[in-house]
Short mmCIF file of C-alpha atoms in Angstrom, two decimals:
data_model
loop_
_atom_site.label_atom_id
_atom_site.label_comp_id
_atom_site.label_asym_id
_atom_site.label_seq_id
_atom_site.Cartn_x
_atom_site.Cartn_y
_atom_site.Cartn_z
CA MET A 142 -3.43 -25.49 -2.66
CA GLN A 143 -3.53 -21.33 -4.27
CA GLN A 144 -0.66 -20.21 -6.33
CA PRO A 145 0.77 -16.67 -5.46
CA ILE A 146 -0.72 -14.07 -7.19
CA ILE A 147 2.83 -11.86 -6.47
CA LYS A 148 6.18 -13.81 -6.13
CA LEU A 149 9.23 -12.15 -5.42
CA HIS A 150 12.67 -14.64 -5.52
CA GLN A 151 16.03 -13.62 -4.28
CA ALA A 152 14.89 -10.01 -6.07
CA GLY A 153 17.14 -6.68 -4.86
CA LEU A 154 16.71 -3.11 -5.91
CA ARG A 155 19.48 -0.11 -6.24
CA LEU A 156 18.61 3.30 -7.23
CA GLY A 157 21.25 5.37 -8.48
CA ASP A 158 24.41 3.89 -6.34
CA ARG A 159 21.89 3.32 -3.13
CA LYS A 160 21.22 -0.47 -2.43
CA LEU A 161 18.00 -1.17 -1.12
CA TRP A 162 16.79 -4.52 -0.33
CA GLN A 163 17.92 -7.32 -1.23
CA ASP A 164 17.57 -11.31 -2.15
CA LEU A 165 13.86 -10.85 -0.90
CA ASP A 166 11.53 -13.91 -1.49
CA LEU A 167 8.29 -12.83 -0.60
CA GLU A 168 4.91 -14.49 -2.31
CA VAL A 169 1.30 -12.92 -1.62
CA LYS A 170 -1.65 -15.29 -1.91
CA PRO A 171 -4.85 -14.17 -2.85
CA GLY A 172 -7.37 -12.86 -0.76
CA GLU A 173 -3.58 -12.05 1.78
CA PHE A 174 -3.41 -8.73 3.08
CA ILE A 175 0.11 -7.98 3.57
CA ALA A 176 1.68 -4.98 5.57
CA VAL A 177 4.55 -3.22 4.60
CA LEU A 178 6.63 -1.11 7.12
CA GLY A 179 10.06 0.18 8.39
CA PRO A 180 11.82 3.69 8.11
CA ASN A 181 11.93 6.19 5.03
CA GLY A 182 13.91 5.76 2.12
CA SER A 183 13.81 1.39 2.75
CA GLY A 184 12.60 0.64 -0.51
CA LYS A 185 8.76 0.37 0.54
CA THR A 186 7.31 2.47 -2.32
CA SER A 187 10.38 1.10 -4.70
CA LEU A 188 8.53 -2.54 -3.66
CA LEU A 189 4.93 -1.26 -5.81
CA LYS A 190 6.62 0.17 -8.10
CA VAL A 191 8.17 -3.13 -9.24
CA LEU A 192 4.83 -4.66 -9.19
CA LEU A 193 3.31 -1.36 -11.16
CA GLY A 194 6.55 -2.63 -13.69
CA LEU A 195 7.36 1.13 -13.01
CA ASN A 196 11.13 -0.23 -11.51
CA GLN A 197 13.45 -2.87 -12.91
CA LEU A 198 15.75 -5.22 -10.07
CA ALA A 199 18.73 -5.85 -9.72
CA HIS A 200 18.55 -9.34 -9.69
CA GLY A 201 16.06 -11.82 -8.66
CA THR A 202 13.15 -12.04 -10.77
CA ALA A 203 9.35 -10.62 -9.35
CA LEU A 204 6.53 -12.39 -11.07
CA VAL A 205 2.46 -10.73 -11.32
CA ALA A 206 -0.49 -13.12 -11.63
CA GLY A 207 2.52 -15.94 -13.63
CA ALA A 208 4.27 -12.68 -15.83
CA PRO A 209 6.82 -10.27 -14.99
CA PRO A 210 5.29 -6.87 -13.94
CA GLN A 211 3.58 -4.69 -17.04
CA ARG A 212 3.30 -0.82 -16.49
CA GLY A 213 -1.34 -0.61 -17.10
CA SER A 214 -1.54 -4.20 -15.71
CA SER A 215 -5.48 -4.55 -15.36
CA VAL A 216 -4.76 -7.48 -12.72
CA ILE A 217 -3.29 -4.65 -10.23
CA GLY A 218 -5.14 -1.86 -8.59
CA TYR A 219 -3.27 1.35 -7.06
CA VAL A 220 -4.45 3.76 -4.32
CA PRO A 221 -1.70 6.46 -3.41
CA GLN A 222 -1.13 8.42 -1.11
CA GLN A 223 -3.51 11.12 0.48
CA LYS A 224 -2.37 14.21 -1.63
CA GLY A 225 -4.98 16.98 -1.07
CA PHE A 226 -6.83 19.16 -4.35
CA ASP A 227 -6.99 22.72 -4.76
CA PRO A 228 -10.19 23.45 -3.75
CA ASP A 229 -11.04 25.03 -6.92
CA LEU A 230 -10.06 22.35 -9.44
CA PRO A 231 -12.97 22.16 -11.78
CA ILE A 232 -13.58 18.18 -11.93
CA ARG A 233 -16.03 15.92 -9.72
CA GLY A 234 -15.71 12.98 -8.01
CA ARG A 235 -16.57 10.61 -10.64
CA ASP A 236 -14.52 12.19 -12.64
CA LEU A 237 -11.20 11.66 -10.28
CA VAL A 238 -12.59 8.28 -10.83
CA ARG A 239 -12.96 7.99 -14.61
CA LEU A 240 -9.83 8.86 -14.69
CA GLY A 241 -8.64 5.48 -13.73
CA LEU A 242 -10.50 3.95 -17.06
CA ASP A 243 -8.48 2.82 -19.99
CA GLY A 244 -10.61 3.18 -22.68
CA HIS A 245 -9.40 1.32 -24.99
CA LYS A 246 -8.19 -1.43 -22.67
CA TYR A 247 -12.01 -2.17 -21.88
CA GLY A 248 -12.99 -2.35 -25.18
CA PHE A 249 -15.01 0.65 -25.05
CA SER A 250 -14.92 4.94 -25.21
CA LEU A 251 -15.19 7.12 -22.53
CA SER A 252 -18.53 8.47 -23.22
CA SER A 253 -19.72 5.50 -23.39
CA GLN A 254 -22.96 3.83 -21.42
CA GLY A 255 -20.61 1.34 -20.41
CA ALA A 256 -18.05 3.52 -18.96
CA ASP A 257 -20.56 6.02 -16.81
CA ASP A 258 -22.02 2.04 -15.28
CA LYS A 259 -18.27 1.09 -14.17
CA VAL A 260 -17.43 4.09 -12.99
CA GLY A 261 -20.97 3.92 -11.49
CA ALA A 262 -20.21 0.52 -9.88
CA ALA A 263 -16.80 1.44 -8.63
CA ILE A 264 -18.55 5.01 -6.67
CA LYS A 265 -21.23 2.57 -5.52
CA GLU A 266 -18.65 0.01 -3.71
CA VAL A 267 -17.08 2.33 -1.95
CA GLY A 268 -19.94 4.10 -0.32
CA ALA A 269 -19.33 7.70 -2.31
CA THR A 270 -22.14 8.09 -4.54
CA SER A 271 -23.90 10.19 -2.23
CA TYR A 272 -21.20 13.16 -3.20
CA ALA A 273 -19.65 12.20 -6.40
CA ASP A 274 -20.97 15.24 -8.89
CA ALA A 275 -19.02 17.27 -5.74
CA PRO A 276 -15.81 18.61 -6.47
CA VAL A 277 -13.35 16.94 -5.59
CA GLY A 278 -11.50 19.69 -4.30
CA LEU A 279 -14.14 20.38 -1.68
CA LEU A 280 -14.70 17.03 0.11
CA SER A 281 -12.79 16.06 2.88
CA GLY A 282 -9.88 13.35 2.44
CA GLY A 283 -11.47 10.23 3.31
CA GLU A 284 -14.14 10.83 0.99
CA GLN A 285 -11.52 11.55 -1.36
CA GLN A 286 -9.76 8.88 -0.25
CA ARG A 287 -12.50 6.53 -1.02
CA LEU A 288 -12.96 7.70 -4.86
CA ARG A 289 -9.38 7.23 -5.29
CA ILE A 290 -10.27 3.20 -4.17
CA ALA A 291 -13.09 3.45 -6.30
CA GLN A 292 -10.61 4.29 -9.15
CA ALA A 293 -8.49 1.80 -7.95
CA LEU A 294 -10.85 -0.98 -8.50
CA LEU A 295 -12.05 -0.29 -12.13
CA GLY A 296 -10.26 -2.74 -13.62
CA ASP A 297 -12.26 -5.75 -10.79
CA PRO A 298 -8.09 -6.02 -9.82
CA GLN A 299 -6.70 -9.25 -8.27
CA ILE A 300 -4.06 -7.13 -6.53
CA LEU A 301 -4.60 -4.04 -4.30
CA LEU A 302 -1.59 -1.98 -4.18
CA CYS A 303 -1.86 0.51 -1.55
CA ASP A 304 1.24 3.01 -0.96
CA GLU A 305 0.12 4.97 2.74
CA PRO A 306 -3.40 5.24 1.80
CA LEU A 307 -4.10 6.51 5.69
CA LEU A 308 -2.10 9.38 6.17
CA SER A 309 -3.20 12.60 7.12
CA LEU A 310 -6.41 11.10 7.76
CA ASP A 311 -7.78 10.91 11.03
CA LEU A 312 -8.90 7.98 13.08
CA SER A 313 -12.33 7.41 11.59
CA HIS A 314 -11.89 8.31 8.57
CA GLN A 315 -8.56 5.80 8.72
CA GLN A 316 -11.11 2.96 10.08
CA ALA A 317 -13.67 3.66 7.30
CA VAL A 318 -10.73 3.67 4.43
CA SER A 319 -8.82 0.36 6.06
CA ALA A 320 -11.96 -1.24 6.51
CA LEU A 321 -12.80 -0.69 3.40
CA ILE A 322 -10.18 -2.05 1.62
CA ASP A 323 -10.08 -5.22 4.11
CA GLN A 324 -14.07 -5.60 2.76
CA ARG A 325 -13.16 -5.67 -1.02
CA ARG A 326 -10.09 -8.21 0.01
CA ARG A 327 -12.14 -10.41 1.65
CA GLN A 328 -15.38 -10.57 -0.34
CA HIS A 329 -12.95 -10.74 -4.19
CA ASN A 330 -10.32 -12.50 -2.63
CA THR A 331 -8.63 -9.16 -3.64
CA ALA A 332 -4.77 -10.05 -2.33
CA VAL A 333 -3.64 -6.04 -0.71
CA VAL A 334 -0.08 -5.38 -0.14
CA PHE A 335 -0.51 -2.47 1.99
CA VAL A 336 2.57 0.15 3.21
CA THR A 337 2.25 2.48 6.03
CA HIS A 338 4.08 3.55 9.27
CA ASP A 339 1.28 2.48 11.24
CA ILE A 340 0.40 -0.87 11.21
CA ASN A 341 -2.30 0.05 14.45
CA PRO A 342 -4.96 0.81 12.47
CA VAL A 343 -5.10 -2.58 10.10
CA LEU A 344 -3.47 -4.77 12.88
CA ALA A 345 -6.90 -6.94 13.30
CA MET A 346 -7.19 -7.36 9.26
CA VAL A 347 -2.92 -8.33 8.90
CA ASP A 348 -2.05 -11.73 7.82
CA ARG A 349 1.76 -11.06 7.46
CA VAL A 350 3.95 -8.75 7.86
CA LEU A 351 7.08 -7.48 5.78
CA TYR A 352 9.63 -5.05 7.26
CA ILE A 353 12.47 -4.18 5.59
CA VAL A 354 15.37 -2.06 7.39
CA GLY A 355 18.51 -0.87 4.92
CA SER A 356 19.55 -3.91 2.60
CA LYS A 357 17.44 -6.33 5.39
CA TRP A 358 13.59 -7.35 6.37
CA VAL A 359 11.61 -10.26 7.81
CA VAL A 360 8.76 -11.57 6.81
CA GLY A 361 5.85 -13.45 8.73
CA LYS A 362 3.12 -13.52 10.86
CA PRO A 363 2.59 -9.99 12.82
CA ASP A 364 3.60 -10.68 16.27
CA GLU A 365 6.09 -13.02 15.02
CA VAL A 366 7.62 -9.72 13.21
CA LEU A 367 6.97 -7.30 15.89
CA THR A 368 9.26 -8.63 18.52
CA THR A 369 12.50 -6.57 20.42
CA GLU A 370 14.81 -9.23 19.05
CA ASN A 371 14.17 -9.41 15.69
CA LEU A 372 13.42 -5.38 15.20
CA THR A 373 16.54 -4.83 16.99
CA LYS A 374 18.35 -7.39 15.00
CA LEU A 375 17.22 -5.36 12.10
CA TYR A 376 17.95 -1.73 13.00
CA ARG A 377 21.07 -3.13 14.26
CA THR A 378 20.65 -1.39 17.62
CA PRO A 379 18.66 -1.76 20.61
CA VAL A 380 14.69 -1.52 19.95
CA ASP A 381 12.12 -2.15 22.52
CA VAL A 382 8.17 -3.39 21.59
CA VAL A 383 5.49 -2.92 23.95
CA LYS A 384 2.24 -3.33 23.94
CA VAL A 385 0.43 -0.15 24.73
CA ARG A 386 -3.71 -0.27 25.43
CA GLY A 387 -3.92 -2.64 22.17
CA ARG A 388 -1.35 -0.95 20.03
CA ILE A 389 2.52 -1.85 19.10
CA VAL A 390 4.57 0.77 20.15
CA VAL A 391 8.32 0.44 18.64
CA VAL A 392 10.75 2.63 20.11
CA GLY A 393 14.23 2.87 19.83
CA GLY A 394 17.59 5.59 20.29
CA GLY A 395 15.05 7.01 22.73
CA GLU A 396 12.05 8.09 19.56
CA GLU A 397 9.27 6.05 18.41
CA LEU A 398 9.65 4.10 14.88
CA PRO A 399 7.92 3.85 12.25
CA THR A 400 4.72 2.09 13.10
CA GLU A 401 3.70 5.45 13.63
CA PRO A 402 2.47 7.78 11.32
CA HIS A 403 5.44 10.61 10.13
CA ALA A 404 8.03 8.77 12.56
CA HIS A 405 11.35 7.81 10.99
CA HIS A 406 14.27 7.12 12.64
CA HIS A 407 17.82 9.95 12.19
CA GLU A 408 20.49 6.91 11.66
CA HIS A 409 17.88 4.74 9.29
CA SER A 410 15.87 7.21 7.15
CA ALA A 411 17.27 8.83 3.62
CA LYS A 412 17.67 12.36 3.09
CA GLN A 413 15.81 12.81 0.24
CA GLY A 414 12.55 10.84 1.51
CA GLU A 415 11.34 7.50 0.41
CA ALA A 416 12.67 5.42 -1.45
#
């Protein structure tokens, strides 16, 4: 039986005076794809920061590859939210990927042939070789996101933490980026923790869903978690889960709740944005 690569036990988090998720028990096995859903401010990004060693738990324990989370761990590759670059930014796609390389960690300097080979291999793995030498600010959002994934793969990580990696991408690029992440986990048995507002682009890939609302949470297979009964309990208000042409839509209080991009619920969203 495979040992979990990520293990949270009775974990709770606070940001200042605000209590986020509490008593969270979660084990993620190698090769497992976990989608993390919930309204803005529920602590989805903060969960990734705990695993990255950037946030400290208020209580409970977190283990990554059997050890407490550490900043800069080569076990983890991190794919941040999609954000555009200035068109005049004077760096190439290849340079963006290279920023993820810690020369001391891997035992060679950034100017060495070993570093060049490692960067080139990561770029090839994500299918970005044809535009790796183009100015990064002139690339499409999907091309930029492929390069961010290449950056995350430089250390050959056992875990990919993805923070809204599909945000602002059109449907075709959402599908391409999702498929790339899924291919990595299938070929290398890499665990994926995928924060998203919309599960639909990755629904066929997801093994389990962690849905967080306030301090409450539920985890299980998508069909088990994304039900009217479960989400009504989590939101503490009537919620309907319906399937429309194969897509899951969650509606509460007359408005669509987060399994859709940019959706939020005014009663449950933090006023200062995602935690």
